[in-house]
Short mmCIF file of N, CA and C in Angstrom, two decimals:
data_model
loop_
_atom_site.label_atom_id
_atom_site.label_comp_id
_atom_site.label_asym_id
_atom_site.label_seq_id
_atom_site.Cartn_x
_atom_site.Cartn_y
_atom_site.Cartn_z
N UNK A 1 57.78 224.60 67.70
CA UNK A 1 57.66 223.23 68.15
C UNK A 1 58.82 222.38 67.61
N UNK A 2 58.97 222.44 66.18
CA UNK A 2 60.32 222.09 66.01
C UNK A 2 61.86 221.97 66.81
N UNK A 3 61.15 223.48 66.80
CA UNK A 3 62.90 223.77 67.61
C UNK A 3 63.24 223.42 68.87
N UNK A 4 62.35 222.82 69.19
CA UNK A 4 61.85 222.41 70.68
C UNK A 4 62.55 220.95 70.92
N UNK A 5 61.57 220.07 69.80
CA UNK A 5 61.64 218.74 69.17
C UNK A 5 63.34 218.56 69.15
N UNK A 6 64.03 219.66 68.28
CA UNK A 6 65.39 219.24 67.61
C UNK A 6 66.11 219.79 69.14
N UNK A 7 65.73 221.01 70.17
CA UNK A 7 66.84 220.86 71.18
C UNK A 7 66.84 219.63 72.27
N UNK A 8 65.65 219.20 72.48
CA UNK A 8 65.13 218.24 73.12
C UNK A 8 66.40 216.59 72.66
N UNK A 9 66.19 216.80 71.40
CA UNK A 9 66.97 215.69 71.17
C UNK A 9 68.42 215.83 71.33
N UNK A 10 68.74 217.22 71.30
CA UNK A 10 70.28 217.49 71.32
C UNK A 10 70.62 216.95 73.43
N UNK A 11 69.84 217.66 73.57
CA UNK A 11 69.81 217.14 75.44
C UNK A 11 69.62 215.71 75.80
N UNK A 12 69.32 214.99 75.11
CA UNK A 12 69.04 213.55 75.24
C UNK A 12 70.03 212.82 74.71
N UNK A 13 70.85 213.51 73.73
CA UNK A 13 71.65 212.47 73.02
C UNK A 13 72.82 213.14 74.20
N UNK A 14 73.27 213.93 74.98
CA UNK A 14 73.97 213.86 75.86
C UNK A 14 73.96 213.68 77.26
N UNK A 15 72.90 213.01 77.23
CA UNK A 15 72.07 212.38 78.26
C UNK A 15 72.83 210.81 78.49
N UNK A 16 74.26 211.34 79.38
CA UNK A 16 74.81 209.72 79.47
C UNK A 16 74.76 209.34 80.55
N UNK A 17 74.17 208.17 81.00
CA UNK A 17 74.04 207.67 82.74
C UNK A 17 75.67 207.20 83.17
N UNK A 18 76.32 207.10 82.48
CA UNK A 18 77.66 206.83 83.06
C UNK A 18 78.73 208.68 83.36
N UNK A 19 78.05 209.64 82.76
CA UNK A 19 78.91 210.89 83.03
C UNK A 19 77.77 211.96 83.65
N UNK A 20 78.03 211.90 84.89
CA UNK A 20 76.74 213.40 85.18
C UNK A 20 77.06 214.41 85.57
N UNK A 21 78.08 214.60 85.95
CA UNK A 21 79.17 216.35 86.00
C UNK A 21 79.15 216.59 84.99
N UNK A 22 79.72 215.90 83.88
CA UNK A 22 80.69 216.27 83.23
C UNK A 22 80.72 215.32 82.27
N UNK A 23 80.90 215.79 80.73
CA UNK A 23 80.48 214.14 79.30
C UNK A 23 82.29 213.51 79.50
N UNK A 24 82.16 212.20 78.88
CA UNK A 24 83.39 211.78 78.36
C UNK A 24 83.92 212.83 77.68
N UNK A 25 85.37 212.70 77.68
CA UNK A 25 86.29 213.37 76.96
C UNK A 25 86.05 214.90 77.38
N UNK A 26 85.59 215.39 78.42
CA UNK A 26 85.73 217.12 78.72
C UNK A 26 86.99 217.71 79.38
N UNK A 27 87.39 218.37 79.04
CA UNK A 27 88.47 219.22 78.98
C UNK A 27 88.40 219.92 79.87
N UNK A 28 88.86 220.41 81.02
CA UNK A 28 88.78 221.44 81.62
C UNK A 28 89.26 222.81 81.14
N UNK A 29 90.24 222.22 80.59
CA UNK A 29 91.40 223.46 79.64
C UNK A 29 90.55 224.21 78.07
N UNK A 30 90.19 223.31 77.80
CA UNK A 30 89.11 223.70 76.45
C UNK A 30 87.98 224.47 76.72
N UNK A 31 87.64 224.22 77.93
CA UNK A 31 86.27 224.65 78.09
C UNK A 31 86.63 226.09 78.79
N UNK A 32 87.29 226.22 79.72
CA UNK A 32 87.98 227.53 79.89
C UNK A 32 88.22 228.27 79.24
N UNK A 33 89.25 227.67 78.45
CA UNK A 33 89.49 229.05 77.23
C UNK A 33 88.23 229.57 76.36
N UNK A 34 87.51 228.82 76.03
CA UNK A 34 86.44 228.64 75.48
C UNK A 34 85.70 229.86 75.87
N UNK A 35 85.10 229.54 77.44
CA UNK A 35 84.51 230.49 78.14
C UNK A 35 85.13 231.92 78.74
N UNK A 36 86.29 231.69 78.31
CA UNK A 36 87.19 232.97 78.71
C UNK A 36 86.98 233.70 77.06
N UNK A 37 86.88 233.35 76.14
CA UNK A 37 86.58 234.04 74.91
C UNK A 37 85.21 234.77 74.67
N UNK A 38 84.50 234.06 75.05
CA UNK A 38 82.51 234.17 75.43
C UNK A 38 82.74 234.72 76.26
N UNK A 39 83.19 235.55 77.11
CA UNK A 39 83.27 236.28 78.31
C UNK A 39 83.86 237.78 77.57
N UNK A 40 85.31 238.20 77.01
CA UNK A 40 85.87 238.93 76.41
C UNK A 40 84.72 239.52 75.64
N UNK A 41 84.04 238.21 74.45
CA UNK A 41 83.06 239.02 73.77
C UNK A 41 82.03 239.72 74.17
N UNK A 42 81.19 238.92 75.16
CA UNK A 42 80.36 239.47 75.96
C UNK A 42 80.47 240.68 76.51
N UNK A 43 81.45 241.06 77.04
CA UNK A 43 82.26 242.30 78.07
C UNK A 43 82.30 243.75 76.32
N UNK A 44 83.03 242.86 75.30
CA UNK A 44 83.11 244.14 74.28
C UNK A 44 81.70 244.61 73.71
N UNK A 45 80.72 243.40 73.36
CA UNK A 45 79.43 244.03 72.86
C UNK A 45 78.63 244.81 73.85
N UNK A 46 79.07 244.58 75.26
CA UNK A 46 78.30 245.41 76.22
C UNK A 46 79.01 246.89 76.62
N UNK A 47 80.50 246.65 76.84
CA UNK A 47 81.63 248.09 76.65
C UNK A 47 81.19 248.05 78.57
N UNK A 48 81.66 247.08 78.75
CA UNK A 48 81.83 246.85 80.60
C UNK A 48 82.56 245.57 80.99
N UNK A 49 82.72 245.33 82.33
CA UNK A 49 83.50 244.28 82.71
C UNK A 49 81.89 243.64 83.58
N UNK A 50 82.18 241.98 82.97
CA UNK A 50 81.35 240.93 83.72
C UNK A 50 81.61 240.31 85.10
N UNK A 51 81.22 240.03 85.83
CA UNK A 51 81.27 239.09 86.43
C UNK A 51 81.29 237.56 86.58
N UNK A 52 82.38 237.13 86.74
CA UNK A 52 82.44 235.73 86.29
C UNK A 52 82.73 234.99 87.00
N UNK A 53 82.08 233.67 87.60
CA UNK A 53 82.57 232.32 88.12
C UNK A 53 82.67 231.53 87.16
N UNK A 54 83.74 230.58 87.34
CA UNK A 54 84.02 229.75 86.67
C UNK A 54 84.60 228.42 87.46
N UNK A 55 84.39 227.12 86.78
CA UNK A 55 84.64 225.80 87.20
C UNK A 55 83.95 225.68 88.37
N UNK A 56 82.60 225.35 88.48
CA UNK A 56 81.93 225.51 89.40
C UNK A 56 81.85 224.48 90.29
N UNK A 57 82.30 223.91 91.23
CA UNK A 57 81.86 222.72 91.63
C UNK A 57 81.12 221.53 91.67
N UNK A 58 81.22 220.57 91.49
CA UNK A 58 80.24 219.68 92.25
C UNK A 58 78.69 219.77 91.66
N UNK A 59 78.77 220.15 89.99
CA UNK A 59 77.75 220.71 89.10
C UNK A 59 78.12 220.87 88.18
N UNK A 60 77.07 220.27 87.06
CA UNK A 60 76.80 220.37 85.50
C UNK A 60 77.27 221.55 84.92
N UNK A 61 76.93 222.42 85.64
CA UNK A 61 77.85 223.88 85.12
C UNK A 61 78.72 224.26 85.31
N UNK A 62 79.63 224.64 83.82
CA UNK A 62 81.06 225.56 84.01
C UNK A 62 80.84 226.83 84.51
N UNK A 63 79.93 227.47 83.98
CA UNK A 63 80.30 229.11 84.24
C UNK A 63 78.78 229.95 84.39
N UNK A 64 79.64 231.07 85.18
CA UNK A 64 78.21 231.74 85.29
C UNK A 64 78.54 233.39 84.28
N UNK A 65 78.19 233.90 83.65
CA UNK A 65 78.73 235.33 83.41
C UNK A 65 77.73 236.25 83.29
N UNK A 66 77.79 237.26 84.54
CA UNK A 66 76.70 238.22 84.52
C UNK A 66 77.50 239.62 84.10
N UNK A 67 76.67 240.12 83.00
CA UNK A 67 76.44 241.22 82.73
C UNK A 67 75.39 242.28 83.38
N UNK A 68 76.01 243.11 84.03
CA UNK A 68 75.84 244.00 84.75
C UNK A 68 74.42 244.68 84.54
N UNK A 69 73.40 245.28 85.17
CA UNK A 69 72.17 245.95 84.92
C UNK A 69 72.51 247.20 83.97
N UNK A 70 73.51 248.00 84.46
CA UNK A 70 73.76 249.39 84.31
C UNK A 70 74.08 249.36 83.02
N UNK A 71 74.71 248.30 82.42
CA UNK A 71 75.39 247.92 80.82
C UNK A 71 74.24 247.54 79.77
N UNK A 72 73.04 247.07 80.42
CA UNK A 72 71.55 246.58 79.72
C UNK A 72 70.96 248.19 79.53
N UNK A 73 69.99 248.18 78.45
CA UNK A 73 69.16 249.13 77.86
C UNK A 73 68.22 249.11 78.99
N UNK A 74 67.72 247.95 79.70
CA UNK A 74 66.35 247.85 80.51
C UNK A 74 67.20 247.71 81.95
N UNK A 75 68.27 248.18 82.19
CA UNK A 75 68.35 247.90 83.53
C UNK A 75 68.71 246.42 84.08
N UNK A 76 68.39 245.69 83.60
CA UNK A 76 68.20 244.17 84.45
C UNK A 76 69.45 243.36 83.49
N UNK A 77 70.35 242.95 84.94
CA UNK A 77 71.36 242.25 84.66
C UNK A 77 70.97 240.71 83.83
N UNK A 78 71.67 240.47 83.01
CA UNK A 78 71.80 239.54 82.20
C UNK A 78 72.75 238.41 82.51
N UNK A 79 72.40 236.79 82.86
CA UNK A 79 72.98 236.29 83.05
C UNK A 79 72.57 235.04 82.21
N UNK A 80 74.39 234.81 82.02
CA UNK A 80 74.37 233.58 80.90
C UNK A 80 74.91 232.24 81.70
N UNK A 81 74.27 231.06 81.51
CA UNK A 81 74.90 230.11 82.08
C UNK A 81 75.96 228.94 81.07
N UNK A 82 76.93 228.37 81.15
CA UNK A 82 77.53 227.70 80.41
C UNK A 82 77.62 226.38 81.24
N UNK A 83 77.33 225.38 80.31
CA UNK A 83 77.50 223.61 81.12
C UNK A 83 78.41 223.18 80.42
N UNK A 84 78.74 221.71 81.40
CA UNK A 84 79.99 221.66 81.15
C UNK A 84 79.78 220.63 80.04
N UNK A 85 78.56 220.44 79.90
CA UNK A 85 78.48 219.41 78.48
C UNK A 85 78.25 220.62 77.36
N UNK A 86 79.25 220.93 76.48
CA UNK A 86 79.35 222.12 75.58
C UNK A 86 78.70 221.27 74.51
N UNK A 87 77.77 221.83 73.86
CA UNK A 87 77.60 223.16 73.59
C UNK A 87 76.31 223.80 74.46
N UNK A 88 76.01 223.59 75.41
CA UNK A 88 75.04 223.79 76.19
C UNK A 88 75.09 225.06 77.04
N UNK A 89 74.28 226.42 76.75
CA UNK A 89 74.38 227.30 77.53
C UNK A 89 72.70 227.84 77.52
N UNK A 90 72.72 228.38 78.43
CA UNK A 90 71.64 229.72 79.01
C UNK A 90 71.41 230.95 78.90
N UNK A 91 70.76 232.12 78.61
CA UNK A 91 70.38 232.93 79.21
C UNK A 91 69.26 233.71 80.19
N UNK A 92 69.43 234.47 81.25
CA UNK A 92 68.55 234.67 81.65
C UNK A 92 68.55 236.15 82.12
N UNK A 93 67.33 236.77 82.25
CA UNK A 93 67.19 238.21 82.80
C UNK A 93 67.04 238.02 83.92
N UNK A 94 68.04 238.88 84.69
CA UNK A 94 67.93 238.82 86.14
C UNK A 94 68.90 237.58 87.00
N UNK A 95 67.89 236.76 86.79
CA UNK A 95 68.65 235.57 87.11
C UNK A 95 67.66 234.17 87.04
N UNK A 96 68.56 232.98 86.44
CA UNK A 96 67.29 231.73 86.65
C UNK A 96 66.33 231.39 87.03
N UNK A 97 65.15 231.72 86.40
CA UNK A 97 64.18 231.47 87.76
C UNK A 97 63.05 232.68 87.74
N UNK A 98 63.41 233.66 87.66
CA UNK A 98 63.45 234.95 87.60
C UNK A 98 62.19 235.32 86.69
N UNK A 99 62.20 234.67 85.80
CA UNK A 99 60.83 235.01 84.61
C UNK A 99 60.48 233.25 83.89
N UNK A 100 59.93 233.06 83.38
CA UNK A 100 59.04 231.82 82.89
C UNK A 100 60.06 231.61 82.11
N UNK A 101 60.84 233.03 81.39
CA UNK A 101 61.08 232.85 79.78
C UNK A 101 61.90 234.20 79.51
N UNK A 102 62.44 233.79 78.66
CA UNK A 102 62.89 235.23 77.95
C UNK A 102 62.15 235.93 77.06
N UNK A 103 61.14 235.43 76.68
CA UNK A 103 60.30 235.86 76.21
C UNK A 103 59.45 237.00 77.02
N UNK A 104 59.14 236.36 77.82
CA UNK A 104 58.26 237.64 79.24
C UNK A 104 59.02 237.97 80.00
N UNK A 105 60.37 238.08 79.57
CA UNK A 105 61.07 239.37 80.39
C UNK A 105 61.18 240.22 79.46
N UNK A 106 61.58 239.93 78.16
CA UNK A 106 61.27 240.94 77.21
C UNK A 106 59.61 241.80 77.36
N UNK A 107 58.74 240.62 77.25
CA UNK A 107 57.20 241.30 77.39
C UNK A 107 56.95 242.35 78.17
N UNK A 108 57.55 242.02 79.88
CA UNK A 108 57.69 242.83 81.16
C UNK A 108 58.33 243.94 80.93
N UNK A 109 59.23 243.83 79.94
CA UNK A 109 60.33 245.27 79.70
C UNK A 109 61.76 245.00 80.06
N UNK A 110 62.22 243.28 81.29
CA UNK A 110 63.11 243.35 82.10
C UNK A 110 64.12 242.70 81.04
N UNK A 111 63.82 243.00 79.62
CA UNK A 111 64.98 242.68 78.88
C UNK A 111 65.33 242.92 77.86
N UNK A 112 65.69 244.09 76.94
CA UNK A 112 65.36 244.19 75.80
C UNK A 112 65.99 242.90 74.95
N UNK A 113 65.29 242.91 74.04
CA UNK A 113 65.48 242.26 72.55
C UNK A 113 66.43 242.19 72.33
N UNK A 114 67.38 243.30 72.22
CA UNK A 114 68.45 243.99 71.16
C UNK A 114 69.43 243.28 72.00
N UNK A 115 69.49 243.14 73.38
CA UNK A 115 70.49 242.96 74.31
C UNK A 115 70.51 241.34 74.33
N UNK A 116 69.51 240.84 74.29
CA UNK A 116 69.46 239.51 74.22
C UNK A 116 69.77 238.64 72.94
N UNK A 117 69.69 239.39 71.75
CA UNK A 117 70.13 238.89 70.97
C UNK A 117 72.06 239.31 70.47
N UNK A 118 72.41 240.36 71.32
CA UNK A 118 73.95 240.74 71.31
C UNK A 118 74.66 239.21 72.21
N UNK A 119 74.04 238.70 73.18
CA UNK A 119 74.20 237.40 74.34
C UNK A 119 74.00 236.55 73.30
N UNK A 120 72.94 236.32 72.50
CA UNK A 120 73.01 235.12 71.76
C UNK A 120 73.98 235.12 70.53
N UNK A 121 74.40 236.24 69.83
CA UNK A 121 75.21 235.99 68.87
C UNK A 121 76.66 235.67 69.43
N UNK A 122 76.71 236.43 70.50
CA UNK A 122 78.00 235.98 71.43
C UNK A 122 78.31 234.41 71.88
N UNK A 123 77.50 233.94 71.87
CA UNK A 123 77.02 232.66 72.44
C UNK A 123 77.15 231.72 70.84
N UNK A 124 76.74 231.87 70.51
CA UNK A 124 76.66 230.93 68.73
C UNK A 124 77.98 231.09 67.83
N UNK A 125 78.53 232.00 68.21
CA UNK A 125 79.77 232.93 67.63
C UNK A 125 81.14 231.88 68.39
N UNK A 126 80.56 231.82 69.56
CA UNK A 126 81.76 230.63 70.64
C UNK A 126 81.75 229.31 70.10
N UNK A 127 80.67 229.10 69.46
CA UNK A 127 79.99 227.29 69.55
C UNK A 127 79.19 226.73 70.45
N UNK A 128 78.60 227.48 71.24
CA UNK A 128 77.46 227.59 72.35
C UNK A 128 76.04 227.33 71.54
N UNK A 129 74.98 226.37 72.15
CA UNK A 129 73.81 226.17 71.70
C UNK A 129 73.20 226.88 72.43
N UNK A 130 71.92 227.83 72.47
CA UNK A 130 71.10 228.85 73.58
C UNK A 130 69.77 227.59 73.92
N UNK A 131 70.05 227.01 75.01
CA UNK A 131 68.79 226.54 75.09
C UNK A 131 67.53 227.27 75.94
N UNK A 132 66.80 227.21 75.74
CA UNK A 132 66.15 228.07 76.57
C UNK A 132 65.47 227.84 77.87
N UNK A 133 65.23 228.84 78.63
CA UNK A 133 65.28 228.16 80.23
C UNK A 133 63.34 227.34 80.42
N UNK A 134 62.51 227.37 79.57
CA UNK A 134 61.53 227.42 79.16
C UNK A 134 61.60 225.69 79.42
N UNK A 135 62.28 225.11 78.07
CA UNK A 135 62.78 223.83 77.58
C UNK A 135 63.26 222.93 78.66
N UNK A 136 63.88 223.59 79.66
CA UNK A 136 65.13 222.81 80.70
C UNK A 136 64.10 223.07 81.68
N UNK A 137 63.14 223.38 82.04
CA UNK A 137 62.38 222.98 83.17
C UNK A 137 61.44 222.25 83.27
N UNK A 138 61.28 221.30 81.90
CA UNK A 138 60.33 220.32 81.49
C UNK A 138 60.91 219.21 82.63
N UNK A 139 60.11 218.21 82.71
CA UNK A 139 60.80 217.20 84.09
C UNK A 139 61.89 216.51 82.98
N UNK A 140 62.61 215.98 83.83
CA UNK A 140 63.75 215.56 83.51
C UNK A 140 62.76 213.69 83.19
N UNK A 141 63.32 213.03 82.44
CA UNK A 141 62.77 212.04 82.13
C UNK A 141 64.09 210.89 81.35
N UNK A 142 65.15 211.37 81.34
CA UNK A 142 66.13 210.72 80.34
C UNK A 142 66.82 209.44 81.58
N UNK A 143 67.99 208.81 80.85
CA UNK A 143 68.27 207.76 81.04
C UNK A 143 68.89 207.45 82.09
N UNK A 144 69.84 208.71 82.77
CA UNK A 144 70.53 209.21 83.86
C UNK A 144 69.28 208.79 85.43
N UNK A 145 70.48 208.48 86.37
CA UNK A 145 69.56 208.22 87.67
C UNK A 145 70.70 209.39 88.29
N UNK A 146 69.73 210.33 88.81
CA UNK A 146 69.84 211.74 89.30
C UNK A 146 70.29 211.17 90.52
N UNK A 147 70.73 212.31 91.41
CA UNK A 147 70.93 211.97 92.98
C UNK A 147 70.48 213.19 93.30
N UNK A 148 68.99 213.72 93.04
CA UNK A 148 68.79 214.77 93.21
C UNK A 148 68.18 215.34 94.67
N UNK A 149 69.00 216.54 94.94
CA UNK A 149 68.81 216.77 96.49
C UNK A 149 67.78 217.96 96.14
N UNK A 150 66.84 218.35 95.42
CA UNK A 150 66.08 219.46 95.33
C UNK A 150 64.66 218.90 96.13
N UNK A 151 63.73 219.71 95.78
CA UNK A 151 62.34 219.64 96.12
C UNK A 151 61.04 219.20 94.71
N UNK A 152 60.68 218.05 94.92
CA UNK A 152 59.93 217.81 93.74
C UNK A 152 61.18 216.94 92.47
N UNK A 153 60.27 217.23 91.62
CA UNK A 153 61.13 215.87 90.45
C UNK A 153 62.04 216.67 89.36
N UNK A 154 63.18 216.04 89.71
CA UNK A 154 64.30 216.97 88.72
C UNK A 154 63.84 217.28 87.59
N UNK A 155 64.76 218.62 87.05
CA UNK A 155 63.95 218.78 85.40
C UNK A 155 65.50 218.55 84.59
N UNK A 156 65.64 218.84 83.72
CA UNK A 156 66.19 218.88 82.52
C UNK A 156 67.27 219.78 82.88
N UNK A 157 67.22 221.13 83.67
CA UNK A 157 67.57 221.76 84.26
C UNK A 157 68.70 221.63 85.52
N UNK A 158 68.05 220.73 86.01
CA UNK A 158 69.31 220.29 87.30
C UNK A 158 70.16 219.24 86.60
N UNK A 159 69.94 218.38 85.38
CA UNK A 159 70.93 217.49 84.41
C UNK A 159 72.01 218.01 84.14
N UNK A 160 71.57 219.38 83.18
CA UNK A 160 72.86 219.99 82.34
C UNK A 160 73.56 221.01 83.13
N UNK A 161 73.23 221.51 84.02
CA UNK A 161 73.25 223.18 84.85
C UNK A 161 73.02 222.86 86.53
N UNK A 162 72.64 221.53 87.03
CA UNK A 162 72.34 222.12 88.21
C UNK A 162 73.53 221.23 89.24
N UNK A 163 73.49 221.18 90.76
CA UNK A 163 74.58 220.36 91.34
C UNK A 163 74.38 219.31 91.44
N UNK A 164 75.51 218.40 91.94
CA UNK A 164 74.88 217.01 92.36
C UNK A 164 76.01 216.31 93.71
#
């Protein structure tokens, strides 16, 4: 609950109604290299090549980097998301959406442990915060006026990570 409490506030304090791509002062160049390093690592703790988009359009998120199924212990590709308000990233089994949690994809089998925590040290190791996809689908409630084209009431989720 804590940890909940303290990411909650980290998402709010970059919760600016004047920047919604993208915070003051972001770099395109910083954040690249950045994510081009978190990518390298990612690729060596797994001993494969990722898949990567990067500078994503017209959306909160820089990058997408999937690690391959065949490179996972359980089969199921691993995908990390990076926003462009750093230190803000994701992981997910499979893909967003995909399980409640990382928690019950681990439960299900569709993720081991071991693999998810090789993504998170990779991730903390960059300067990346792991928020969890759990957290970011709470409704969105902060100070920002969304222009949200989804279905139902934005979460937390379409703020840091989703388009606009």
């Amino acid at each position: 609950m804590e940890r909940d409490a303290n990411l909650m506030a980290v998402l709010r304090r970059l919760d600016d109604p004047e920047w919604l791509e993208f915070p003051a002062g972001y770099s395109r160049t910083e954040l690249a290299a950045s994510c081009g390093l978190l990518a390298a690592d990612i690729e060596s703790r797994f001993s494969t090549s990722c898949e990567i988009e990067r500078d994503i359009q017209d959306s909160a998120q820089y990058a997408r980097i999937e690690v391959p199924g065949e490179s996972t212990v359980s089969g199921t590709r691993i995908v990390v998301l990076v926003s462009k308000f750093k230190p803000l990233a994701m992981v997910a089994a499979d893909n967003p959406g995909a399980f409640l949690s990382t928690d019950e994809a681990c439960a299900e089998g569709e993720l081991d442990a071991s693999d998810l925590e090789e993504v998170k040290q990779a991730l903390v190791g960059s300067g990346h915060l792991v928020i969890p996809e759990e957290l970011l689908m709470n409704r969105y409630d902060g100070v920002a006026h969304l222009r949200f084209h989804g279905s139902g009431e934005p979460d937390w989720w379409d703020r840091f990570f989703g388009s606009f």
